């Protein structure tokens, strides 16, 4: 059974195991054979394309085993010279990807393949270190939080637009009847019925997409306002319910906000009832109660603290009203003092937690001009980093 390392107490023990697995790959040293100008003339090997992700290789070689990193230079993010059986190679992260680089790839391809195998095995052994490093990083603010808001919003817009198109078509064709002859008989169909059903499905998908988008951006808004500053804060908020995220992102006491909050919480519950709890019926009906009045819908409210069954409730789902409510809320969301939030979130830039903890974001959200300036500066920095223009 594999030994379970307790870190950081058993860090040295883990290092020794990883080093022995990596052998004969060791840090390059004064006795390593290398051609003149090797650092500038080394060429990419095909085998090096099979290396694990660049960050795992960096954590393994530089952070854990303390191999020397030559640092950044034009089109190179980091460069680690290694010795394999006395010959120099480079493990480098260049603009076009991570690789193993050699003086003569054609004659050294086999050795490069062995280096890749050793690194892969060592990374597998070093997994406890990566897990420990990740858990430690989550406690700090030295993290970026990905920003997928535009993609999520585009998904909402697509379903919402499809709902409107289908709703209009259903209305335009509401009086249409299609009669088909079948031998001596015939059938009559009503196209608007099927179109209206499809519109309803699109509306439900739009509402679901809206809540997915807001779950995402509410966390970002909380970061921008300085309420969330560490990885653990982000994880804890992500685990919370939608209403908690809403309140963390937006002050519900601002003008008009509480009404939106109350209505959207109700919609959220309706959507959960209809889509998550089996979709027994559009209004939550699961049974028909036998009574002197005939069949009476028996509802399953799925509400905490409520009775299990009910004959009534706020479970109706009017697609047009809900879509209109959502559109109105989105306009409200990005109005007035929240406009700077929109500028940053729609930039697709990640949320940089150190900028939340040191107050840079709080300063930038004070005005549209300040936020536009910050977004322009960060976009330039990310472009430079992507191009490795150091």
mmCIF file of C-alpha atoms in Angstrom:
data_model
loop_
_atom_site.group_PDB
_atom_site.id
_atom_site.type_symbol
_atom_site.label_atom_id
_atom_site.label_comp_id
_atom_site.label_asym_id
_atom_site.label_seq_id
_atom_site.Cartn_x
_atom_site.Cartn_y
_atom_site.Cartn_z
ATOM 1 C CA UNK A 1 0.000 0.000 0.000
ATOM 2 C CA UNK A 2 1.363 3.437 -0.968
ATOM 3 C CA UNK A 3 2.601 5.603 1.864
ATOM 4 C CA UNK A 4 0.323 8.529 2.709
ATOM 5 C CA UNK A 5 2.539 11.537 3.219
ATOM 6 C CA UNK A 6 1.666 14.042 5.899
ATOM 7 C CA UNK A 7 2.681 17.460 4.649
ATOM 8 C CA UNK A 8 4.517 19.627 5.365
ATOM 9 C CA UNK A 9 6.025 17.396 8.096
ATOM 10 C CA UNK A 10 7.105 14.664 5.660
ATOM 11 C CA UNK A 11 8.121 16.959 2.810
ATOM 12 C CA UNK A 12 11.752 15.788 2.776
ATOM 13 C CA UNK A 13 10.682 12.148 2.712
ATOM 14 C CA UNK A 14 8.467 12.850 -0.292
ATOM 15 C CA UNK A 15 11.247 14.779 -2.028
ATOM 16 C CA UNK A 16 13.630 11.839 -1.741
ATOM 17 C CA UNK A 17 11.043 9.497 -3.224
ATOM 18 C CA UNK A 18 10.413 11.876 -6.124
ATOM 19 C CA UNK A 19 14.133 12.422 -6.749
ATOM 20 C CA UNK A 20 14.795 8.684 -6.924
ATOM 21 C CA UNK A 21 11.895 8.271 -9.357
ATOM 22 C CA UNK A 22 13.222 11.058 -11.568
ATOM 23 C CA UNK A 23 16.770 9.651 -11.821
ATOM 24 C CA UNK A 24 18.858 9.862 -13.947
ATOM 25 C CA UNK A 25 17.296 13.292 -14.540
ATOM 26 C CA UNK A 26 19.084 15.744 -12.233
ATOM 27 C CA UNK A 27 19.736 19.503 -12.259
ATOM 28 C CA UNK A 28 22.324 20.606 -14.816
ATOM 29 C CA UNK A 29 25.716 21.311 -13.212
ATOM 30 C CA UNK A 30 29.236 22.358 -14.178
ATOM 31 C CA UNK A 31 30.057 18.852 -15.407
ATOM 32 C CA UNK A 32 27.037 18.577 -17.698
ATOM 33 C CA UNK A 33 28.004 18.348 -21.369
ATOM 34 C CA UNK A 34 26.538 21.167 -23.471
ATOM 35 C CA UNK A 35 27.445 22.829 -26.760
ATOM 36 C CA UNK A 36 28.357 26.508 -26.835
ATOM 37 C CA UNK A 37 25.237 28.699 -26.884
ATOM 38 C CA UNK A 38 23.120 25.634 -26.095
ATOM 39 C CA UNK A 39 20.590 27.762 -24.205
ATOM 40 C CA UNK A 40 19.875 29.745 -27.372
ATOM 41 C CA UNK A 41 20.205 26.981 -29.950
ATOM 42 C CA UNK A 42 18.299 24.114 -28.297
ATOM 43 C CA UNK A 43 15.426 22.814 -30.434
ATOM 44 C CA UNK A 44 12.100 21.251 -29.550
ATOM 45 C CA UNK A 45 11.802 17.451 -29.484
ATOM 46 C CA UNK A 46 8.645 15.604 -30.485
ATOM 47 C CA UNK A 47 8.693 13.582 -27.265
ATOM 48 C CA UNK A 48 8.490 16.776 -25.212
ATOM 49 C CA UNK A 49 5.024 17.445 -26.571
ATOM 50 C CA UNK A 50 3.779 14.608 -24.339
ATOM 51 C CA UNK A 51 4.763 16.306 -21.082
ATOM 52 C CA UNK A 52 2.046 16.840 -18.447
ATOM 53 C CA UNK A 53 0.625 20.375 -18.007
ATOM 54 C CA UNK A 54 3.270 23.088 -17.683
ATOM 55 C CA UNK A 55 2.297 24.042 -14.146
ATOM 56 C CA UNK A 56 2.762 20.488 -12.833
ATOM 57 C CA UNK A 57 6.217 20.322 -14.413
ATOM 58 C CA UNK A 58 7.099 23.694 -12.889
ATOM 59 C CA UNK A 59 5.824 22.721 -9.444
ATOM 60 C CA UNK A 60 7.743 19.447 -9.631
ATOM 61 C CA UNK A 61 11.091 20.743 -10.841
ATOM 62 C CA UNK A 62 11.245 24.254 -9.395
ATOM 63 C CA UNK A 63 8.976 24.368 -6.345
ATOM 64 C CA UNK A 64 9.475 20.859 -4.969
ATOM 65 C CA UNK A 65 12.928 19.768 -6.144
ATOM 66 C CA UNK A 66 14.479 23.262 -6.410
ATOM 67 C CA UNK A 67 15.913 22.850 -9.902
ATOM 68 C CA UNK A 68 17.309 26.175 -11.133
ATOM 69 C CA UNK A 69 14.909 28.282 -13.169
ATOM 70 C CA UNK A 70 16.719 30.586 -15.594
ATOM 71 C CA UNK A 71 13.687 32.880 -15.549
ATOM 72 C CA UNK A 72 11.843 34.777 -18.239
ATOM 73 C CA UNK A 73 13.167 36.055 -21.519
ATOM 74 C CA UNK A 74 11.735 36.754 -24.957
ATOM 75 C CA UNK A 75 8.923 34.263 -25.712
ATOM 76 C CA UNK A 76 9.970 32.063 -22.761
ATOM 77 C CA UNK A 77 8.055 32.001 -19.468
ATOM 78 C CA UNK A 78 10.499 29.740 -17.616
ATOM 79 C CA UNK A 79 13.475 27.545 -18.445
ATOM 80 C CA UNK A 80 14.955 24.685 -16.413
ATOM 81 C CA UNK A 81 18.279 23.153 -17.551
ATOM 82 C CA UNK A 82 18.545 19.453 -16.694
ATOM 83 C CA UNK A 83 21.168 16.730 -16.928
ATOM 84 C CA UNK A 84 20.261 13.341 -18.384
ATOM 85 C CA UNK A 85 23.137 10.859 -18.271
ATOM 86 C CA UNK A 86 25.632 13.704 -18.448
ATOM 87 C CA UNK A 87 24.039 15.599 -21.363
ATOM 88 C CA UNK A 88 22.210 18.926 -21.139
ATOM 89 C CA UNK A 89 18.546 19.354 -22.026
ATOM 90 C CA UNK A 90 16.037 22.110 -21.328
ATOM 91 C CA UNK A 91 12.515 21.833 -19.993
ATOM 92 C CA UNK A 92 11.013 25.129 -21.122
ATOM 93 C CA UNK A 93 7.622 26.767 -21.332
ATOM 94 C CA UNK A 94 7.696 28.792 -24.531
ATOM 95 C CA UNK A 95 4.978 30.764 -26.296
ATOM 96 C CA UNK A 96 4.014 27.719 -28.350
ATOM 97 C CA UNK A 97 3.950 25.347 -25.423
ATOM 98 C CA UNK A 98 5.936 23.291 -22.962
ATOM 99 C CA UNK A 99 8.644 20.995 -24.231
ATOM 100 C CA UNK A 100 11.936 19.175 -23.852
ATOM 101 C CA UNK A 101 14.619 20.910 -25.920
ATOM 102 C CA UNK A 102 17.853 19.342 -27.137
ATOM 103 C CA UNK A 103 20.909 20.317 -29.171
ATOM 104 C CA UNK A 104 20.095 17.754 -31.897
ATOM 105 C CA UNK A 105 16.510 16.460 -31.654
ATOM 106 C CA UNK A 106 16.981 13.940 -34.460
ATOM 107 C CA UNK A 107 19.662 11.984 -32.591
ATOM 108 C CA UNK A 108 18.365 12.721 -29.068
ATOM 109 C CA UNK A 109 14.678 11.925 -29.542
ATOM 110 C CA UNK A 110 14.933 8.621 -27.677
ATOM 111 C CA UNK A 111 16.599 10.265 -24.665
ATOM 112 C CA UNK A 112 13.964 13.017 -24.669
ATOM 113 C CA UNK A 113 11.296 10.318 -24.545
ATOM 114 C CA UNK A 114 12.944 8.795 -21.475
ATOM 115 C CA UNK A 115 13.061 12.214 -19.806
ATOM 116 C CA UNK A 116 9.328 12.632 -20.404
ATOM 117 C CA UNK A 117 8.636 9.191 -18.916
ATOM 118 C CA UNK A 118 10.662 10.025 -15.799
ATOM 119 C CA UNK A 119 8.924 13.355 -15.345
ATOM 120 C CA UNK A 120 5.492 11.738 -15.698
ATOM 121 C CA UNK A 121 6.328 9.103 -13.084
ATOM 122 C CA UNK A 122 7.754 11.712 -10.723
ATOM 123 C CA UNK A 123 4.644 13.873 -11.088
ATOM 124 C CA UNK A 124 2.488 10.892 -10.176
ATOM 125 C CA UNK A 125 4.549 10.333 -7.002
ATOM 126 C CA UNK A 126 4.437 14.070 -6.210
ATOM 127 C CA UNK A 127 0.620 14.263 -6.165
ATOM 128 C CA UNK A 128 0.485 14.772 -2.366
ATOM 129 C CA UNK A 129 2.656 17.867 -2.825
ATOM 130 C CA UNK A 130 0.367 19.288 -5.501
ATOM 131 C CA UNK A 131 -2.690 18.685 -3.322
ATOM 132 C CA UNK A 132 -1.003 20.312 -0.338
ATOM 133 C CA UNK A 133 0.097 23.263 -2.463
ATOM 134 C CA UNK A 134 -3.431 23.708 -3.808
ATOM 135 C CA UNK A 135 -4.975 23.624 -0.326
ATOM 136 C CA UNK A 136 -2.435 26.159 0.934
ATOM 137 C CA UNK A 137 -3.027 28.419 -2.064
ATOM 138 C CA UNK A 138 -6.778 28.362 -1.444
ATOM 139 C CA UNK A 139 -6.198 29.849 2.010
ATOM 140 C CA UNK A 140 -4.398 32.816 0.501
ATOM 141 C CA UNK A 141 -5.399 35.606 -1.848
ATOM 142 C CA UNK A 142 -2.716 34.820 -4.444
ATOM 143 C CA UNK A 143 -5.279 33.434 -6.865
ATOM 144 C CA UNK A 144 -7.198 34.382 -9.979
ATOM 145 C CA UNK A 145 -10.863 33.459 -10.359
ATOM 146 C CA UNK A 146 -11.943 32.560 -13.889
ATOM 147 C CA UNK A 147 -14.516 34.738 -15.603
ATOM 148 C CA UNK A 148 -16.978 32.858 -17.826
ATOM 149 C CA UNK A 149 -19.718 35.471 -17.510
ATOM 150 C CA UNK A 150 -19.942 36.394 -21.198
ATOM 151 C CA UNK A 151 -20.342 32.784 -22.299
ATOM 152 C CA UNK A 152 -22.989 32.157 -19.636
ATOM 153 C CA UNK A 153 -24.834 35.345 -20.552
ATOM 154 C CA UNK A 154 -24.743 34.448 -24.255
ATOM 155 C CA UNK A 155 -26.403 31.144 -23.355
ATOM 156 C CA UNK A 156 -29.184 33.004 -21.553
ATOM 157 C CA UNK A 157 -29.615 35.422 -24.472
ATOM 158 C CA UNK A 158 -29.878 32.567 -26.964
ATOM 159 C CA UNK A 159 -32.669 30.778 -25.107
ATOM 160 C CA UNK A 160 -34.467 34.031 -24.341
ATOM 161 C CA UNK A 161 -34.413 35.097 -27.988
ATOM 162 C CA UNK A 162 -35.587 31.668 -29.147
ATOM 163 C CA UNK A 163 -38.466 31.877 -26.662
ATOM 164 C CA UNK A 164 -39.551 35.236 -28.088
ATOM 165 C CA UNK A 165 -39.319 34.039 -31.689
ATOM 166 C CA UNK A 166 -41.372 30.920 -30.962
ATOM 167 C CA UNK A 167 -43.909 32.817 -28.857
ATOM 168 C CA UNK A 168 -44.508 35.263 -31.690
ATOM 169 C CA UNK A 169 -44.839 32.438 -34.199
ATOM 170 C CA UNK A 170 -47.336 30.664 -31.944
ATOM 171 C CA UNK A 171 -49.378 33.847 -31.627
ATOM 172 C CA UNK A 172 -49.253 34.498 -35.379
ATOM 173 C CA UNK A 173 -50.447 30.964 -36.121
ATOM 174 C CA UNK A 174 -52.965 30.569 -33.297
ATOM 175 C CA UNK A 175 -55.915 30.342 -35.699
ATOM 176 C CA UNK A 176 -54.186 28.019 -38.142
ATOM 177 C CA UNK A 177 -55.638 24.553 -38.635
ATOM 178 C CA UNK A 178 -54.049 21.852 -40.747
ATOM 179 C CA UNK A 179 -56.422 19.216 -42.082
ATOM 180 C CA UNK A 180 -54.977 15.967 -43.380
ATOM 181 C CA UNK A 181 -56.982 13.336 -45.221
ATOM 182 C CA UNK A 182 -56.526 9.716 -44.115
ATOM 183 C CA UNK A 183 -58.544 7.481 -46.439
ATOM 184 C CA UNK A 184 -62.163 8.178 -45.692
ATOM 185 C CA UNK A 185 -61.308 10.146 -42.567
ATOM 186 C CA UNK A 186 -59.171 13.122 -41.695
ATOM 187 C CA UNK A 187 -57.254 14.673 -38.829
ATOM 188 C CA UNK A 188 -56.844 18.260 -37.730
ATOM 189 C CA UNK A 189 -53.674 19.596 -36.125
ATOM 190 C CA UNK A 190 -52.948 22.929 -34.507
ATOM 191 C CA UNK A 191 -49.335 24.058 -35.186
ATOM 192 C CA UNK A 192 -49.506 26.759 -32.546
ATOM 193 C CA UNK A 193 -49.852 24.130 -29.819
ATOM 194 C CA UNK A 194 -46.504 22.484 -30.540
ATOM 195 C CA UNK A 195 -44.799 25.821 -31.166
ATOM 196 C CA UNK A 196 -46.098 27.188 -27.864
ATOM 197 C CA UNK A 197 -44.822 24.068 -26.078
ATOM 198 C CA UNK A 198 -41.382 24.578 -27.614
ATOM 199 C CA UNK A 199 -41.476 28.221 -26.546
ATOM 200 C CA UNK A 200 -42.185 27.111 -22.983
ATOM 201 C CA UNK A 201 -39.147 24.834 -23.035
ATOM 202 C CA UNK A 202 -37.004 27.683 -24.322
ATOM 203 C CA UNK A 203 -38.293 29.930 -21.551
ATOM 204 C CA UNK A 204 -37.444 27.335 -18.899
ATOM 205 C CA UNK A 205 -33.971 26.979 -20.392
ATOM 206 C CA UNK A 206 -33.577 30.768 -20.422
ATOM 207 C CA UNK A 207 -34.517 31.003 -16.750
ATOM 208 C CA UNK A 208 -32.124 28.200 -15.865
ATOM 209 C CA UNK A 209 -29.363 29.947 -17.857
ATOM 210 C CA UNK A 210 -30.113 33.235 -16.092
ATOM 211 C CA UNK A 211 -29.624 31.690 -12.670
ATOM 212 C CA UNK A 212 -26.401 29.999 -13.807
ATOM 213 C CA UNK A 213 -25.102 33.361 -15.037
ATOM 214 C CA UNK A 214 -26.060 35.215 -11.872
ATOM 215 C CA UNK A 215 -24.574 32.489 -9.624
ATOM 216 C CA UNK A 216 -21.308 33.226 -11.441
ATOM 217 C CA UNK A 217 -21.355 37.024 -11.559
ATOM 218 C CA UNK A 218 -22.579 37.465 -7.980
ATOM 219 C CA UNK A 219 -19.335 35.857 -6.802
ATOM 220 C CA UNK A 220 -17.386 38.205 -9.057
ATOM 221 C CA UNK A 221 -19.275 41.220 -7.754
ATOM 222 C CA UNK A 222 -18.529 40.148 -4.182
ATOM 223 C CA UNK A 223 -14.819 39.991 -5.071
ATOM 224 C CA UNK A 224 -14.874 43.415 -6.726
ATOM 225 C CA UNK A 225 -16.515 44.931 -3.653
ATOM 226 C CA UNK A 226 -13.895 43.385 -1.341
ATOM 227 C CA UNK A 227 -16.287 41.068 0.495
ATOM 228 C CA UNK A 228 -14.502 37.960 -0.815
ATOM 229 C CA UNK A 229 -10.693 37.999 -0.791
ATOM 230 C CA UNK A 230 -9.346 34.429 -0.486
ATOM 231 C CA UNK A 231 -9.789 31.126 -2.264
ATOM 232 C CA UNK A 232 -11.616 29.728 0.736
ATOM 233 C CA UNK A 233 -13.986 32.711 0.690
ATOM 234 C CA UNK A 234 -14.760 32.015 -2.967
ATOM 235 C CA UNK A 235 -15.298 28.297 -2.337
ATOM 236 C CA UNK A 236 -17.574 28.971 0.641
ATOM 237 C CA UNK A 237 -19.686 31.470 -1.275
ATOM 238 C CA UNK A 238 -19.872 29.141 -4.282
ATOM 239 C CA UNK A 239 -21.253 26.409 -1.996
ATOM 240 C CA UNK A 240 -23.983 28.715 -0.700
ATOM 241 C CA UNK A 241 -27.504 29.119 -2.045
ATOM 242 C CA UNK A 242 -28.428 31.679 -4.690
ATOM 243 C CA UNK A 243 -30.093 34.101 -2.227
ATOM 244 C CA UNK A 244 -26.891 34.254 -0.161
ATOM 245 C CA UNK A 245 -24.857 35.055 -3.264
ATOM 246 C CA UNK A 246 -27.363 37.765 -4.232
ATOM 247 C CA UNK A 247 -27.111 39.480 -0.848
ATOM 248 C CA UNK A 248 -23.324 39.264 -0.867
ATOM 249 C CA UNK A 249 -23.170 40.925 -4.279
ATOM 250 C CA UNK A 250 -25.964 43.483 -3.987
ATOM 251 C CA UNK A 251 -27.397 45.498 -1.113
ATOM 252 C CA UNK A 252 -31.057 44.504 -1.227
ATOM 253 C CA UNK A 253 -31.977 47.716 0.580
ATOM 254 C CA UNK A 254 -31.027 49.816 -2.447
ATOM 255 C CA UNK A 255 -34.003 51.298 -4.268
ATOM 256 C CA UNK A 256 -36.112 48.681 -6.020
ATOM 257 C CA UNK A 257 -33.781 45.785 -5.259
ATOM 258 C CA UNK A 258 -35.770 44.005 -2.554
ATOM 259 C CA UNK A 259 -38.773 43.598 -4.836
ATOM 260 C CA UNK A 260 -36.586 41.974 -7.484
ATOM 261 C CA UNK A 261 -34.986 39.776 -4.854
ATOM 262 C CA UNK A 262 -38.326 38.529 -3.500
ATOM 263 C CA UNK A 263 -39.720 37.811 -6.960
ATOM 264 C CA UNK A 264 -36.582 36.074 -8.220
ATOM 265 C CA UNK A 265 -36.339 33.883 -5.128
ATOM 266 C CA UNK A 266 -39.893 32.745 -5.868
ATOM 267 C CA UNK A 267 -38.982 32.066 -9.504
ATOM 268 C CA UNK A 268 -35.913 30.151 -8.373
ATOM 269 C CA UNK A 269 -38.112 27.948 -6.199
ATOM 270 C CA UNK A 270 -40.606 27.446 -9.025
ATOM 271 C CA UNK A 271 -37.856 26.442 -11.408
ATOM 272 C CA UNK A 272 -36.401 24.020 -8.876
ATOM 273 C CA UNK A 273 -39.810 22.472 -8.309
ATOM 274 C CA UNK A 274 -40.522 22.071 -11.986
ATOM 275 C CA UNK A 275 -37.126 21.007 -13.317
ATOM 276 C CA UNK A 276 -35.297 19.501 -10.340
ATOM 277 C CA UNK A 277 -38.072 17.693 -8.509
ATOM 278 C CA UNK A 278 -39.298 15.576 -11.379
ATOM 279 C CA UNK A 279 -41.383 18.111 -13.342
ATOM 280 C CA UNK A 280 -44.620 16.392 -12.337
ATOM 281 C CA UNK A 281 -46.538 19.338 -13.685
ATOM 282 C CA UNK A 282 -46.162 22.934 -14.741
ATOM 283 C CA UNK A 283 -47.768 24.049 -11.489
ATOM 284 C CA UNK A 284 -46.291 21.343 -9.272
ATOM 285 C CA UNK A 285 -49.236 18.972 -9.442
ATOM 286 C CA UNK A 286 -48.272 15.367 -8.787
ATOM 287 C CA UNK A 287 -51.641 13.734 -8.069
ATOM 288 C CA UNK A 288 -55.314 14.260 -8.736
ATOM 289 C CA UNK A 289 -57.307 14.191 -5.493
ATOM 290 C CA UNK A 290 -60.612 12.281 -5.645
ATOM 291 C CA UNK A 291 -63.411 14.542 -4.458
ATOM 292 C CA UNK A 292 -67.059 15.311 -4.928
ATOM 293 C CA UNK A 293 -65.939 18.214 -7.094
ATOM 294 C CA UNK A 294 -64.091 15.870 -9.390
ATOM 295 C CA UNK A 295 -60.341 15.524 -9.836
ATOM 296 C CA UNK A 296 -58.498 18.203 -7.851
ATOM 297 C CA UNK A 297 -54.754 18.797 -8.400
ATOM 298 C CA UNK A 298 -52.720 17.874 -5.336
ATOM 299 C CA UNK A 299 -49.523 19.909 -5.224
ATOM 300 C CA UNK A 300 -46.046 19.033 -4.015
ATOM 301 C CA UNK A 301 -44.662 22.393 -2.891
ATOM 302 C CA UNK A 302 -41.128 21.129 -2.063
ATOM 303 C CA UNK A 303 -40.745 23.971 0.403
ATOM 304 C CA UNK A 304 -38.734 23.594 3.577
ATOM 305 C CA UNK A 305 -40.912 23.819 6.636
ATOM 306 C CA UNK A 306 -44.150 23.501 4.682
ATOM 307 C CA UNK A 307 -46.648 20.683 4.625
ATOM 308 C CA UNK A 308 -45.795 17.914 2.215
ATOM 309 C CA UNK A 309 -48.966 18.266 0.191
ATOM 310 C CA UNK A 310 -51.128 21.230 -0.665
ATOM 311 C CA UNK A 311 -54.120 22.270 -2.764
ATOM 312 C CA UNK A 312 -52.661 25.722 -3.383
ATOM 313 C CA UNK A 313 -49.380 27.602 -3.493
ATOM 314 C CA UNK A 314 -47.318 30.137 -5.427
ATOM 315 C CA UNK A 315 -46.076 27.506 -7.845
ATOM 316 C CA UNK A 316 -47.459 28.852 -11.097
ATOM 317 C CA UNK A 317 -44.956 29.556 -13.857
ATOM 318 C CA UNK A 318 -45.962 32.228 -16.361
ATOM 319 C CA UNK A 319 -43.182 32.255 -18.944
ATOM 320 C CA UNK A 320 -43.732 35.771 -20.275
ATOM 321 C CA UNK A 321 -43.942 37.323 -16.827
ATOM 322 C CA UNK A 322 -40.752 35.591 -15.716
ATOM 323 C CA UNK A 323 -38.787 36.496 -18.853
ATOM 324 C CA UNK A 324 -39.954 40.114 -18.562
ATOM 325 C CA UNK A 325 -38.975 40.148 -14.879
ATOM 326 C CA UNK A 326 -35.501 38.844 -15.663
ATOM 327 C CA UNK A 327 -34.939 41.435 -18.399
ATOM 328 C CA UNK A 328 -36.041 44.199 -16.073
ATOM 329 C CA UNK A 329 -33.754 42.926 -13.312
ATOM 330 C CA UNK A 330 -30.735 42.808 -15.623
ATOM 331 C CA UNK A 331 -31.270 46.484 -16.475
ATOM 332 C CA UNK A 332 -31.570 47.244 -12.768
ATOM 333 C CA UNK A 333 -28.503 45.155 -11.942
ATOM 334 C CA UNK A 334 -26.150 47.212 -14.114
ATOM 335 C CA UNK A 335 -27.607 50.614 -13.259
ATOM 336 C CA UNK A 336 -26.138 53.496 -11.263
ATOM 337 C CA UNK A 337 -23.326 52.528 -8.861
ATOM 338 C CA UNK A 338 -23.094 48.995 -10.285
ATOM 339 C CA UNK A 339 -22.142 50.095 -13.803
ATOM 340 C CA UNK A 340 -18.379 49.766 -13.062
ATOM 341 C CA UNK A 341 -18.989 46.132 -12.052
ATOM 342 C CA UNK A 342 -20.457 45.470 -15.496
ATOM 343 C CA UNK A 343 -17.408 46.949 -17.239
ATOM 344 C CA UNK A 344 -15.024 44.608 -15.456
ATOM 345 C CA UNK A 345 -17.178 41.489 -15.628
ATOM 346 C CA UNK A 346 -17.883 41.920 -19.349
ATOM 347 C CA UNK A 347 -14.159 42.399 -20.044
ATOM 348 C CA UNK A 348 -13.673 38.621 -19.545
ATOM 349 C CA UNK A 349 -10.679 39.371 -17.318
ATOM 350 C CA UNK A 350 -10.241 36.981 -14.393
ATOM 351 C CA UNK A 351 -10.839 38.266 -10.889
ATOM 352 C CA UNK A 352 -7.456 38.786 -9.206
ATOM 353 C CA UNK A 353 -7.854 38.156 -5.479
ATOM 354 C CA UNK A 354 -4.798 40.190 -4.352
ATOM 355 C CA UNK A 355 -6.487 43.216 -5.927
ATOM 356 C CA UNK A 356 -9.540 42.533 -3.776
ATOM 357 C CA UNK A 357 -7.529 42.221 -0.577
ATOM 358 C CA UNK A 358 -5.362 45.311 -1.163
ATOM 359 C CA UNK A 359 -8.271 47.581 -2.084
ATOM 360 C CA UNK A 360 -7.517 48.158 -5.782
ATOM 361 C CA UNK A 361 -10.893 46.845 -6.894
ATOM 362 C CA UNK A 362 -12.751 48.846 -4.261
ATOM 363 C CA UNK A 363 -11.037 51.978 -5.535
ATOM 364 C CA UNK A 364 -11.820 51.164 -9.172
ATOM 365 C CA UNK A 365 -15.558 50.532 -8.664
ATOM 366 C CA UNK A 366 -15.991 54.097 -7.450
ATOM 367 C CA UNK A 367 -16.403 55.379 -11.015
ATOM 368 C CA UNK A 368 -16.792 54.247 -14.610
ATOM 369 C CA UNK A 369 -13.626 56.117 -15.600
ATOM 370 C CA UNK A 370 -11.502 54.425 -12.929
ATOM 371 C CA UNK A 371 -12.781 50.990 -13.890
ATOM 372 C CA UNK A 372 -12.223 51.568 -17.610
ATOM 373 C CA UNK A 373 -8.651 52.620 -16.858
ATOM 374 C CA UNK A 374 -8.040 49.513 -14.745
ATOM 375 C CA UNK A 375 -9.514 47.172 -17.366
ATOM 376 C CA UNK A 376 -7.379 48.729 -20.095
ATOM 377 C CA UNK A 377 -4.229 48.350 -17.994
ATOM 378 C CA UNK A 378 -4.926 44.741 -17.003
ATOM 379 C CA UNK A 379 -5.867 43.769 -20.560
ATOM 380 C CA UNK A 380 -2.506 45.085 -21.754
ATOM 381 C CA UNK A 381 -0.693 43.128 -19.043
ATOM 382 C CA UNK A 382 -2.486 39.899 -19.928
ATOM 383 C CA UNK A 383 -1.737 40.418 -23.625
ATOM 384 C CA UNK A 384 1.939 40.897 -22.821
ATOM 385 C CA UNK A 385 1.972 37.741 -20.705
ATOM 386 C CA UNK A 386 0.154 35.706 -23.368
ATOM 387 C CA UNK A 387 2.735 36.773 -25.943
ATOM 388 C CA UNK A 388 5.566 36.258 -23.427
ATOM 389 C CA UNK A 389 6.803 39.752 -24.211
ATOM 390 C CA UNK A 390 8.817 40.256 -21.077
#
